[in-house]
Amino acid sequence: MALTLPPLSLYIHIPWCVQKCPYCDFNSHATHKNSSQTVGNTIPESTYIACLLDDLKQDLHYVQGRKIHSIFFGGGTPSLFSAKGIQQILSGVQSLVELKDNCEITLEANPGTVETEKLASFIQAGINRFSIGVQSLQAEKLQKLGRIHNANEAINAANLAQQLPINSFNLDLMHGLPDQSLQDALYDLNTALDQSPPHLSWYQLTIEPNTLFGSKPPILPEDDALWAIQEQGHQLLTTNGYQQYEISAYAKPGHQCQHNLNYWRFGDYLGIGCGAHGKITLANEKRIIRTEKVKHPTGYMDLAKDYLFESNEISQDDLAFNYFINRCRLMEAIPHDEFSAYTGLVIDDVSEFINQATSKGFIDSHNQHWQVTPLGHRYLNELLEMLI
């Protein structure tokens, strides 16, 4: 079956941060460490920007006539860059590829690295949405998470975002933290809600390999406590007018993150910057590929080498899994037509999976769509294992 080109987003990775958090497994590099690319605790901003735009130029054949649906600056801590640098990146992007009207442009920001003037400058540079990494609003928890900001700085950053002329902003909040009680978690959530963020990412801390927490795991809440936190937290969010549209994302009506929606709907995205990942549909060739750029800033900015680390085609056997591992995180229905258009598969290709998932109460099957049930979202890993 033919493939349809989905919307195309752009992810821009800024790899530097002030210090590495013990739970973080993202491709990030602390600026306080000496290296050949950091001098006097500074970031090689202009060199990196030139490489980003050159990286994008090399990926332009993946655009295939589409406009950019959304842009997301992730990291690391993108707010360490100057507003002038962000503007240079966005101007360079727009000189190479067209943006759709009202393109959502998000910048991740650490509360410890922003102030009124800098946030306003980012908006003048073209940013229309901020994602502020709060994680917790209690001093003890922030210290255990290795965060460089305090609770007051987090609240101030949210207040600033509330007052600025932007489309939306997100607060990133974690639960299931070391030694966190139900009362602790609900305090964080209530304090975050007092700031009236249009969007709130509320997700459970997981211990990842190759992190400090991975080598020295902290004591986390028991499963029963985690479930109580999730259940009561969800009730608190919905009572306050937030709609859960993804496993770990809540928003006021009209404020869902468009970049994340495109990602979870199996849309395409270009990934530029060191370690950035991309997913691209090549409709004429009837195949879908995933790309990954060189991981370390030193190697990425070595102009004698290619930015691309590797490119792999998603095999026919893995297409359904790749689609559903994304799509099943969303609360919305999964249209049959979209599944076929974005994967090239037909309904019969997944009939065994759907029948098994339906029999367990994980999915409701309808004439034109599938719907993951609350039980399916609770046992999402078990649901997806049926495709392996």
Short mmCIF file of C-alpha atoms in Angstrom, two decimals:
data_model
loop_
_atom_site.label_atom_id
_atom_site.label_comp_id
_atom_site.label_asym_id
_atom_site.label_seq_id
_atom_site.Cartn_x
_atom_site.Cartn_y
_atom_site.Cartn_z
CA MET A 1 0.00 0.00 0.00
CA ALA A 2 1.22 3.54 -0.79
CA LEU A 3 2.66 5.78 1.91
CA THR A 4 1.28 9.25 2.65
CA LEU A 5 3.63 12.03 3.76
CA PRO A 6 2.66 13.09 7.31
CA PRO A 7 3.29 16.58 8.73
CA LEU A 8 6.96 17.49 9.19
CA SER A 9 8.43 18.96 12.38
CA LEU A 10 11.95 20.10 13.21
CA TYR A 11 13.86 19.18 16.37
CA ILE A 12 16.96 21.25 17.22
CA HIS A 13 19.26 19.84 19.89
CA ILE A 14 21.33 22.15 22.11
CA PRO A 15 23.53 19.75 24.11
CA TRP A 16 24.97 21.96 26.86
CA CYS A 17 23.72 22.37 30.42
CA VAL A 18 25.20 23.83 33.59
CA GLN A 19 25.54 20.39 35.16
CA LYS A 20 24.38 16.85 34.43
CA CYS A 21 21.37 15.74 36.48
CA PRO A 22 21.73 12.25 38.04
CA TYR A 23 18.56 10.91 36.35
CA CYS A 24 19.25 12.34 32.87
CA ASP A 25 20.07 9.98 29.99
CA PHE A 26 19.72 12.65 27.29
CA ASN A 27 22.69 13.67 25.18
CA SER A 28 23.81 16.58 27.36
CA HIS A 29 27.21 17.94 28.34
CA ALA A 30 28.01 20.05 31.40
CA THR A 31 29.65 23.37 30.56
CA HIS A 32 31.76 23.46 33.71
CA LYS A 33 33.88 20.58 32.43
CA ASN A 34 36.95 21.54 30.45
CA SER A 35 37.11 20.32 26.86
CA SER A 36 38.57 21.39 23.57
CA GLN A 37 35.19 22.91 22.66
CA THR A 38 34.56 24.90 25.86
CA VAL A 39 36.88 27.69 26.88
CA GLY A 40 36.39 29.61 30.10
CA ASN A 41 33.06 27.87 30.78
CA THR A 42 31.59 29.28 27.56
CA ILE A 43 29.67 27.55 24.78
CA PRO A 44 30.92 27.65 21.14
CA GLU A 45 27.61 29.18 20.11
CA SER A 46 28.49 30.66 16.72
CA THR A 47 30.37 27.56 15.56
CA TYR A 48 27.52 25.30 16.64
CA ILE A 49 24.90 27.47 14.93
CA ALA A 50 26.83 27.30 11.65
CA CYS A 51 26.95 23.51 11.98
CA LEU A 52 23.21 23.31 12.76
CA LEU A 53 22.28 25.18 9.60
CA ASP A 54 24.74 23.19 7.53
CA ASP A 55 23.23 20.02 9.02
CA LEU A 56 19.77 21.20 7.97
CA LYS A 57 20.98 21.94 4.44
CA GLN A 58 22.15 18.35 4.13
CA ASP A 59 18.70 17.12 5.20
CA LEU A 60 16.63 19.35 2.88
CA HIS A 61 15.91 16.47 0.48
CA TYR A 62 13.81 14.95 3.28
CA VAL A 63 11.44 17.94 3.28
CA GLN A 64 9.76 16.81 0.04
CA GLY A 65 7.76 19.98 -0.47
CA ARG A 66 6.34 20.21 3.04
CA LYS A 67 6.21 23.19 5.37
CA ILE A 68 7.58 22.84 8.90
CA HIS A 69 4.70 22.00 11.23
CA SER A 70 6.50 22.83 14.52
CA ILE A 71 9.98 23.50 15.90
CA PHE A 72 11.30 22.31 19.24
CA PHE A 73 14.59 23.42 20.85
CA GLY A 74 15.55 20.65 23.27
CA GLY A 75 18.64 19.75 25.24
CA GLY A 76 20.59 20.09 27.39
CA THR A 77 19.45 23.57 28.26
CA PRO A 78 18.65 25.62 25.14
CA SER A 79 18.03 28.71 27.27
CA LEU A 80 21.81 28.87 27.84
CA PHE A 81 22.06 30.17 24.27
CA SER A 82 21.70 33.89 23.69
CA ALA A 83 18.49 35.27 22.18
CA LYS A 84 20.63 36.51 19.29
CA GLY A 85 21.84 32.96 18.70
CA ILE A 86 18.30 31.54 18.73
CA GLN A 87 17.25 34.26 16.28
CA GLN A 88 20.15 33.36 13.97
CA ILE A 89 19.06 29.74 14.02
CA LEU A 90 15.42 30.55 13.26
CA SER A 91 16.33 33.03 10.53
CA GLY A 92 18.61 30.44 8.97
CA VAL A 93 15.90 27.77 9.15
CA GLN A 94 13.36 30.06 7.47
CA SER A 95 15.81 30.85 4.69
CA LEU A 96 16.03 27.13 3.93
CA VAL A 97 12.51 25.79 4.46
CA GLU A 98 9.05 27.34 4.76
CA LEU A 99 7.16 27.32 8.05
CA LYS A 100 3.42 26.79 8.20
CA ASP A 101 1.28 29.65 9.45
CA ASN A 102 1.30 29.95 13.26
CA CYS A 103 4.11 27.41 13.50
CA GLU A 104 4.57 26.40 17.14
CA ILE A 105 8.18 27.14 18.20
CA THR A 106 9.11 25.81 21.64
CA LEU A 107 12.24 26.46 23.69
CA GLU A 108 13.11 24.39 26.74
CA ALA A 109 14.23 26.61 29.62
CA ASN A 110 15.74 25.95 33.03
CA PRO A 111 14.33 28.26 35.75
CA GLY A 112 17.89 28.93 36.90
CA THR A 113 18.95 30.32 33.51
CA VAL A 114 16.13 32.75 32.62
CA GLU A 115 14.98 36.18 33.69
CA THR A 116 12.43 38.68 32.37
CA GLU A 117 14.71 40.36 29.85
CA LYS A 118 16.03 37.08 28.44
CA LEU A 119 12.57 35.50 28.07
CA ALA A 120 11.32 38.65 26.32
CA SER A 121 14.35 38.52 24.01
CA PHE A 122 13.61 34.90 23.13
CA ILE A 123 10.08 35.94 22.13
CA GLN A 124 11.48 38.71 19.91
CA ALA A 125 13.74 36.05 18.38
CA GLY A 126 10.66 34.03 17.34
CA ILE A 127 9.91 31.71 20.27
CA ASN A 128 6.16 31.46 20.97
CA ARG A 129 6.12 28.66 23.56
CA PHE A 130 8.34 27.81 26.54
CA SER A 131 8.78 24.49 28.32
CA ILE A 132 10.11 25.18 31.82
CA GLY A 133 11.89 22.33 33.60
CA VAL A 134 10.56 22.64 37.15
CA GLN A 135 10.66 18.90 38.14
CA SER A 136 9.79 19.66 41.79
CA LEU A 137 8.88 22.63 43.98
CA GLN A 138 10.52 21.38 47.18
CA ALA A 139 14.12 22.18 48.08
CA GLU A 140 15.01 18.69 49.31
CA LYS A 141 13.70 17.01 46.15
CA LEU A 142 15.38 19.53 43.85
CA GLN A 143 18.70 18.89 45.59
CA LYS A 144 18.35 15.12 45.20
CA LEU A 145 17.53 15.59 41.51
CA GLY A 146 20.66 17.71 41.03
CA ARG A 147 18.73 20.73 39.80
CA ILE A 148 20.48 24.12 39.79
CA HIS A 149 17.34 26.15 40.59
CA ASN A 150 15.20 26.52 43.69
CA ALA A 151 11.43 26.54 44.10
CA ASN A 152 11.17 30.34 44.09
CA GLU A 153 13.07 30.55 40.81
CA ALA A 154 10.70 27.98 39.29
CA ILE A 155 7.64 29.93 40.43
CA ASN A 156 9.13 33.19 39.20
CA ALA A 157 9.85 31.66 35.78
CA ALA A 158 6.24 30.49 35.53
CA ASN A 159 4.97 33.93 36.55
CA LEU A 160 7.16 35.55 33.90
CA ALA A 161 5.88 33.18 31.23
CA GLN A 162 2.31 33.94 32.30
CA GLN A 163 2.80 37.65 31.72
CA LEU A 164 4.60 37.49 28.38
CA PRO A 165 2.89 37.61 24.95
CA ILE A 166 3.31 33.96 23.98
CA ASN A 167 0.92 31.32 22.71
CA SER A 168 1.47 28.92 25.59
CA PHE A 169 3.93 27.53 28.10
CA ASN A 170 4.54 24.20 29.78
CA LEU A 171 5.74 23.26 33.24
CA ASP A 172 7.69 20.01 33.44
CA LEU A 173 6.97 18.22 36.72
CA MET A 174 8.10 14.81 37.96
CA HIS A 175 6.58 12.44 40.49
CA GLY A 176 7.72 9.19 42.06
CA LEU A 177 10.83 11.00 43.34
CA PRO A 178 13.25 9.63 45.97
CA ASP A 179 11.46 9.35 49.35
CA GLN A 180 8.43 11.20 47.92
CA SER A 181 5.15 10.77 49.78
CA LEU A 182 1.67 11.24 48.33
CA GLN A 183 1.46 14.54 50.22
CA ASP A 184 4.78 15.67 48.71
CA ALA A 185 3.63 14.87 45.18
CA LEU A 186 0.28 16.61 45.59
CA TYR A 187 2.00 19.66 47.11
CA ASP A 188 4.19 19.95 44.01
CA LEU A 189 1.19 19.55 41.74
CA ASN A 190 -0.98 22.05 43.63
CA THR A 191 1.85 24.60 43.70
CA ALA A 192 2.39 24.16 39.95
CA LEU A 193 -1.35 24.56 39.32
CA ASP A 194 -1.31 27.83 41.29
CA GLN A 195 0.81 29.22 38.43
CA SER A 196 -1.98 28.39 35.91
CA PRO A 197 0.23 26.84 33.21
CA PRO A 198 -1.73 26.17 29.99
CA HIS A 199 0.17 22.87 29.68
CA LEU A 200 1.65 20.57 32.28
CA SER A 201 3.91 17.58 31.65
CA TRP A 202 3.57 15.32 34.68
CA TYR A 203 5.58 12.17 34.48
CA GLN A 204 7.06 9.51 36.71
CA LEU A 205 10.80 9.39 37.38
CA THR A 206 12.34 6.29 35.83
CA ILE A 207 15.84 5.02 36.54
CA GLU A 208 17.80 4.79 33.30
CA PRO A 209 21.07 2.95 32.68
CA ASN A 210 24.22 5.03 32.12
CA THR A 211 23.09 7.64 34.64
CA LEU A 212 24.26 8.36 38.19
CA PHE A 213 20.92 7.10 39.49
CA GLY A 214 21.43 3.99 37.35
CA SER A 215 24.69 3.17 39.10
CA LYS A 216 23.51 4.30 42.55
CA PRO A 217 19.70 3.89 42.58
CA PRO A 218 17.85 6.03 45.13
CA ILE A 219 14.96 4.68 47.17
CA LEU A 220 11.76 5.34 45.21
CA PRO A 221 8.13 5.02 46.35
CA GLU A 222 6.54 1.56 46.31
CA ASP A 223 4.14 0.62 43.49
CA ASP A 224 1.03 1.18 45.64
CA ALA A 225 2.24 4.68 46.54
CA LEU A 226 3.02 5.43 42.89
CA TRP A 227 -0.46 4.36 41.85
CA ALA A 228 -2.05 6.55 44.55
CA ILE A 229 0.02 9.52 43.34
CA GLN A 230 -1.03 8.95 39.73
CA GLU A 231 -4.69 8.41 40.59
CA GLN A 232 -5.10 11.40 42.93
CA GLY A 233 -2.88 13.61 40.78
CA HIS A 234 -4.96 12.84 37.70
CA GLN A 235 -8.15 13.67 39.62
CA LEU A 236 -6.65 16.96 40.80
CA LEU A 237 -5.63 17.93 37.26
CA THR A 238 -9.00 17.11 35.70
CA THR A 239 -10.83 18.94 38.49
CA ASN A 240 -8.76 22.01 37.61
CA GLY A 241 -9.80 21.91 33.95
CA TYR A 242 -6.86 20.05 32.44
CA GLN A 243 -7.42 17.38 29.81
CA GLN A 244 -5.08 14.42 29.65
CA TYR A 245 -4.23 13.96 25.99
CA GLU A 246 -1.12 11.80 26.38
CA ILE A 247 0.14 9.43 29.08
CA SER A 248 2.18 12.16 30.79
CA ALA A 249 0.74 15.38 29.31
CA TYR A 250 -2.18 17.54 30.40
CA ALA A 251 -3.41 20.76 28.84
CA LYS A 252 -6.13 23.35 29.02
CA PRO A 253 -8.36 23.16 25.89
CA GLY A 254 -6.49 24.35 22.81
CA HIS A 255 -3.05 24.17 24.44
CA GLN A 256 -1.86 20.69 23.53
CA CYS A 257 1.75 20.68 22.37
CA GLN A 258 1.57 20.47 18.58
CA HIS A 259 5.15 19.21 18.28
CA ASN A 260 4.49 16.32 20.65
CA LEU A 261 1.19 15.51 18.98
CA ASN A 262 2.90 15.19 15.61
CA TYR A 263 5.54 12.95 17.20
CA TRP A 264 3.02 10.63 18.88
CA ARG A 265 0.85 10.52 15.75
CA PHE A 266 3.81 9.01 13.86
CA GLY A 267 4.48 12.23 12.00
CA ASP A 268 7.87 13.03 10.49
CA TYR A 269 10.57 15.14 12.10
CA LEU A 270 14.00 16.31 11.06
CA GLY A 271 16.58 16.13 13.85
CA ILE A 272 19.53 18.51 13.69
CA GLY A 273 22.27 18.96 16.29
CA CYS A 274 24.54 16.50 18.01
CA GLY A 275 22.78 13.27 18.90
CA ALA A 276 19.48 14.46 17.38
CA HIS A 277 17.13 11.78 16.08
CA GLY A 278 14.87 12.06 13.05
CA LYS A 279 12.08 10.01 11.47
CA ILE A 280 11.40 10.49 7.78
CA THR A 281 8.88 9.00 5.36
CA LEU A 282 10.18 8.48 1.82
CA ALA A 283 6.84 8.04 0.07
CA ASN A 284 8.17 7.51 -3.45
CA GLU A 285 10.52 4.80 -2.19
CA LYS A 286 7.82 3.27 0.03
CA ARG A 287 10.01 3.22 3.11
CA ILE A 288 10.49 4.99 6.43
CA ILE A 289 13.89 5.73 7.93
CA ARG A 290 15.26 6.87 11.28
CA THR A 291 18.35 9.07 11.46
CA GLU A 292 20.77 9.89 14.26
CA LYS A 293 23.43 12.59 14.21
CA VAL A 294 26.96 12.40 15.68
CA LYS A 295 26.55 12.37 19.47
CA HIS A 296 29.44 14.41 20.90
CA PRO A 297 29.79 18.14 20.24
CA THR A 298 33.48 17.75 19.36
CA GLY A 299 32.74 15.19 16.65
CA TYR A 300 29.62 17.00 15.48
CA MET A 301 31.53 20.25 14.93
CA ASP A 302 34.39 18.51 13.11
CA LEU A 303 33.80 19.85 9.60
CA ALA A 304 35.91 17.06 8.12
CA LYS A 305 33.23 14.57 9.11
CA ASP A 306 29.57 14.05 8.24
CA TYR A 307 26.89 15.09 10.73
CA LEU A 308 24.99 11.84 10.17
CA PHE A 309 25.98 9.06 12.56
CA GLU A 310 23.61 6.44 11.19
CA SER A 311 20.44 5.98 9.14
CA ASN A 312 18.27 2.88 9.38
CA GLU A 313 15.15 1.78 7.55
CA ILE A 314 12.22 0.57 9.66
CA SER A 315 11.60 -2.96 8.46
CA GLN A 316 8.14 -4.13 7.42
CA ASP A 317 8.10 -6.46 10.44
CA ASP A 318 8.73 -3.54 12.81
CA LEU A 319 6.41 -0.94 11.27
CA ALA A 320 3.32 -1.81 13.29
CA PHE A 321 5.26 -1.80 16.56
CA ASN A 322 6.89 1.55 15.73
CA TYR A 323 3.49 3.04 14.93
CA PHE A 324 1.62 1.74 17.97
CA ILE A 325 4.40 2.42 20.50
CA ASN A 326 3.84 6.09 19.64
CA ARG A 327 0.11 6.17 18.94
CA CYS A 328 -0.98 4.23 22.02
CA ARG A 329 0.39 6.94 24.31
CA LEU A 330 -2.34 9.33 23.14
CA MET A 331 -5.83 9.35 24.64
CA GLU A 332 -7.48 10.09 21.29
CA ALA A 333 -8.79 7.43 18.94
CA ILE A 334 -6.49 5.82 16.36
CA PRO A 335 -8.05 6.12 12.88
CA HIS A 336 -7.70 3.07 10.62
CA ASP A 337 -7.06 5.36 7.65
CA GLU A 338 -4.17 7.09 9.40
CA PHE A 339 -2.56 3.77 10.34
CA SER A 340 -2.60 2.60 6.72
CA ALA A 341 -1.56 5.97 5.27
CA TYR A 342 1.44 6.43 7.58
CA THR A 343 2.69 2.82 7.60
CA GLY A 344 1.65 1.39 4.25
CA LEU A 345 0.12 -1.56 6.12
CA VAL A 346 -3.48 -2.77 5.97
CA ILE A 347 -5.81 -3.60 8.84
CA ASP A 348 -5.39 -7.35 8.34
CA ASP A 349 -1.68 -6.97 9.09
CA VAL A 350 -2.50 -6.23 12.74
CA SER A 351 -5.73 -8.21 13.17
CA GLU A 352 -4.08 -10.75 15.51
CA PHE A 353 -2.71 -7.98 17.73
CA ILE A 354 -6.04 -6.12 17.80
CA ASN A 355 -8.00 -9.28 18.60
CA GLN A 356 -5.64 -10.17 21.44
CA ALA A 357 -5.65 -6.62 22.83
CA THR A 358 -9.45 -6.46 22.57
CA SER A 359 -9.87 -9.76 24.41
CA LYS A 360 -7.81 -8.38 27.31
CA GLY A 361 -9.79 -5.15 27.42
CA PHE A 362 -6.80 -3.06 26.35
CA ILE A 363 -8.34 -1.79 23.09
CA ASP A 364 -11.90 -1.17 21.89
CA SER A 365 -12.27 -1.83 18.17
CA HIS A 366 -14.72 0.23 16.10
CA ASN A 367 -15.59 0.45 12.40
CA GLN A 368 -13.28 3.38 11.62
CA HIS A 369 -10.89 3.51 14.57
CA TRP A 370 -9.34 1.82 17.58
CA GLN A 371 -9.46 3.24 21.10
CA VAL A 372 -6.95 2.35 23.81
CA THR A 373 -8.90 1.85 27.03
CA PRO A 374 -7.88 3.17 30.48
CA LEU A 375 -6.79 -0.38 31.28
CA GLY A 376 -4.67 -0.43 28.12
CA HIS A 377 -2.98 2.82 29.10
CA ARG A 378 -2.33 1.48 32.61
CA TYR A 379 -0.69 -1.67 31.20
CA LEU A 380 0.81 -0.06 28.11
CA ASN A 381 4.01 -2.11 28.19
CA GLU A 382 2.03 -5.35 28.30
CA LEU A 383 -0.13 -4.11 25.43
CA LEU A 384 2.86 -3.30 23.22
CA GLU A 385 4.58 -6.62 24.03
CA MET A 386 1.80 -8.28 22.05
CA LEU A 387 3.36 -6.82 18.91
CA ILE A 388 6.83 -8.25 19.55
#
